[in-house]
Amino acid sequence: MSRSETASAEPQLVRVQEKLDVVASKAFEAELLAKLGAAGTVLYVDFAGCPYVSSAGLRAVLIAAKTARKSEKKLVLAGMNPLVAEVFKVSGFDRMLTIEPDLDTARAKHG
Amino acid sequence: MPPDQRPTRATGRAGTLATAEAAGLEVRIEAALEAGRIFEAVDLARTAEGTVGAASGSAAQGLRWLAALVFMQCGDVQAARALADSLEAAPRRPVQGAGGERRARVLEALWQATGNRADLDRALEVRSTRARRGNIADAATAALLAEASGHTALAADIAGSALARHATAREPAALLDLARLALVVGDVPGATRALARLARNLSDRPFERSAVRRALAALATYGITVPPAVLDSFPPPRIVIYCGVRDASLDRQPAVREAIRAELAAVTTEIAYGSATAGADLLFAEAVLQREAELNLVLPCGIQAFRQRLVAPAGGAWLELFDRVIGAAASVTSVADDRQGLDQLVFEFGNRVIDGTARLRAERLDARAYLIAACDPLAESERGGVADFIDHWGDPARLRLVDLDEISADGWSETVGATLALPAGSEGQRIAGLLFADVVGFSRLDDALLPAFWQFMAAVANHMTATVGRPPAMRRSWGDALFVLADDPLSTADYAMALAAAVAAVDARAFGLPTGMAMRIALHAGPVFAGRHPLTDEAMVYGGNVNRAARIEPVARPGRVLASAAFVAWLTAEESAAEAETRMGGGRYRPRYRCTYRGIVELAKRYGAEAVYEVEPWRPETPMPEAELDHRRFAMTLVNDLAEHRRLAAAFSTFLEPWGVSEPALAPFEIAFDELLTNICRYAWTDAGQHAILVTAVVDGQKDNATVTVTIEDDGQPFDPLAISAPSLDDDLESRAMGGLGIHLVRELMDELHYARVDSRNRLTLKKRLATAPPDGQPSAAESVEER
């Protein structure tokens, strides 16, 4: 719950501040899609506050990435801890998505 | 709407407390506990907390430990935890005397409720110190706590010296402790001897027998199993529900009286529940009293109206018997007051309450109830009649019949029976489940926050639409107060649970409101009058039961659902009928709600006292206390709900705490639990019912080199998640499919993963070496993945 509220201030940023498990990923997916529908060409997802991501979270990211590609927008992921990065890596997602070490780097490169 | 009635609280004041005042509060709390008035005790305990504050004298300490004990007994583990933590931080903590006893009991209860190892260690320390003074009860508990914490040698030591010292004890309480001590050292014959002596002492005391039986069964939580033969020498009390035809001619038939006596004797009736109508009911009640068994009467209206309407027409002899029975009964409960109409629907409701009350009592005493029905099997059935009761009972193995057609010489007495006849229903009256709720802290909200409050409530309503199916028959509101009426107990409880869950799920802070917005919710049931308001033309209900419901609500704990005995009995009767129906159809019924007895509440003015229960969604019985069993073993039962993996992850984390596992190293387990439980919830069962999932774990090896093995079992249809093919990882974004990811992750994160179908159950086994935090403090979770 806390994630959506804090992030809603900035239209081009989704901050993940909880474990992205099967329960939390629904709202996460809805927020990603809502923000992709708004103006702007880049959507940043900052995982800095996220302890882990399960397959439900991965699925939400995948759906968002496909949606972004269709609407010619860019989805940039950032701030993953080692475990989250590992989960993206072992599922092969790191090769399909843009992942930056942290939000500042992401903004500098893609802003 | 709920009256402006709130439990009074003494205002707190700083500084030390006069010893006399502490002593006064202590006496009042103990008296309230003794009388079962737990809510009065809770109020007094809160007063004590407010008054004593941080005073550190031993009188204040003793009083505060008593308050913690009260919180524990009313089920408020959180409050007890907070208070106990602050008391444990004090430089001097009580060990001997009443203060030490209370402290030990709080710590033991906290350990039992939460599985927290530190509580177990502290409780053991207190009990073993006390045991050195020679008290056998302290020694028995100390030995059990030592056994439970894995200090087998210490347990044997304590038990050995206590057994030597008290070998000749013969008082009932000491005999139970002797048996417990003998069981700790594995001396089963010694324990059996002590218990056999105890059983002889208690042969005609059903309640004490039942207490011993429960105490013995509770030894399982300490890892000690009692042989079934030993438990069998403490049989639970025999509980009987009786019901019979209204027929005033029966008193002229000694054969009927004799048959009723014989049936009650055949099941050695010790406790009975029923009504007192002229006819078979009153003959049952008379026979129960002749046996010197405990008689509990449930009447569909007040005593006077009942006497006049359902006894007096049958004549003076029946009136005389009725008065005698009312005077000698252990309890008389009316489900409605004298103003309500007396009809078949009310009788039917009364029967449900009799059924449910007896079943609840049986549950608390570890017993099962019998139904004995006196009827003419050929007689016509009416709602609320005997045949109706039998149909609803559904347990043929525990049903006994007194066949009046066979016994009775004169046959059924049409004329006298007719004077006791009941109308099918009454104009403007209905049987209803009633809910009262209000928001804690609403009256303290600043006016400026009200728009935000209503947005918050809109979010709550939105959350509820997903969980509540059919809307209840009536909903009314006044400010933050809510009144809801439904036609059956299950939908009333469903609405209450959905409301409590929605308020808990919506984050009030997101709306700029203070944290901890919660609802007090109360449930009651019974006949009420229904009509339309002459001025507003709104549908409304009124009557004694509506007022009663409103008076329970202020007592409820924020966020919890409190229900009257009548509501809980109705709910229990409906659930057991549904259970019987499902069982007959070859299925297995999963109960929906669990009702925990909380005590007696004094209601305002002429409403007297009410026994109240807390209603919670049902969770499967756990074979062992949840979370930690000891350092190495873990067991927990979950239900098939997607959110359950969070509860598991929290308990699992507590379990692994002593092994020095860092937070990030736990995350792979959390992901695995999420993935595997989600699969089970989605694919194991095809129905929408509640099912149990058993999770156990074992740790092997030493602290720096340990491996944990987790087993997850369900009784759903065969399903091997490992057979799902791995996703092809090289696909590009466009063609990448969604399936198979979860299992792939689990394979990557765990060292081993197996599936087996064993005894019609799915069994998944996961293995992983425990990564502990290395000296430089860098978590090693990701590294352990890369090692593979």
Tab-separated table of C-alpha atoms in Angstrom, chain A residues 82-91, chain B residues 664-665 667-669 671 744-751 768-769 771 779-788:
chain	number	residue	atom	x	y	z
A	82	PRO	CA	21.829	-8.402	-5.342
A	83	LEU	CA	18.960	-10.860	-4.861
A	84	VAL	CA	16.511	-8.928	-7.054
A	85	ALA	CA	19.200	-8.576	-9.713
A	86	GLU	CA	19.820	-12.323	-9.470
A	87	VAL	CA	16.132	-13.094	-9.944
A	88	PHE	CA	16.056	-10.934	-13.087
A	89	LYS	CA	19.223	-12.630	-14.290
A	90	VAL	CA	18.245	-16.277	-13.781
A	91	SER	CA	14.945	-15.669	-15.539
B	664	PRO	CA	18.576	-11.304	2.848
B	665	ALA	CA	19.438	-14.994	3.215
B	667	ALA	CA	14.489	-14.034	0.986
B	668	PRO	CA	15.095	-17.089	-1.268
B	669	PHE	CA	12.860	-19.101	1.105
B	671	ILE	CA	10.249	-16.460	-2.804
B	744	HIS	CA	12.231	-22.039	-12.515
B	745	LEU	CA	13.063	-19.450	-9.854
B	746	VAL	CA	12.594	-21.971	-7.035
B	747	ARG	CA	14.915	-24.448	-8.765
B	748	GLU	CA	17.533	-21.727	-9.096
B	749	LEU	CA	17.211	-20.483	-5.514
B	750	MET	CA	17.091	-23.834	-3.687
B	751	ASP	CA	19.814	-26.466	-3.632
B	768	LYS	CA	19.091	-25.433	1.095
B	769	ARG	CA	22.311	-24.829	2.977
B	771	ALA	CA	23.834	-18.893	4.501
B	779	PRO	CA	24.785	-10.614	3.144
B	780	SER	CA	25.519	-13.693	1.141
B	781	ALA	CA	22.138	-14.587	-0.321
B	782	ALA	CA	23.007	-13.734	-3.892
B	783	GLU	CA	26.423	-15.349	-3.582
B	784	SER	CA	24.919	-18.602	-2.489
B	785	VAL	CA	22.816	-18.545	-5.644
B	786	GLU	CA	25.873	-17.939	-7.774
B	787	GLU	CA	27.752	-20.833	-6.209
B	788	ARG	CA	25.545	-23.191	-8.111
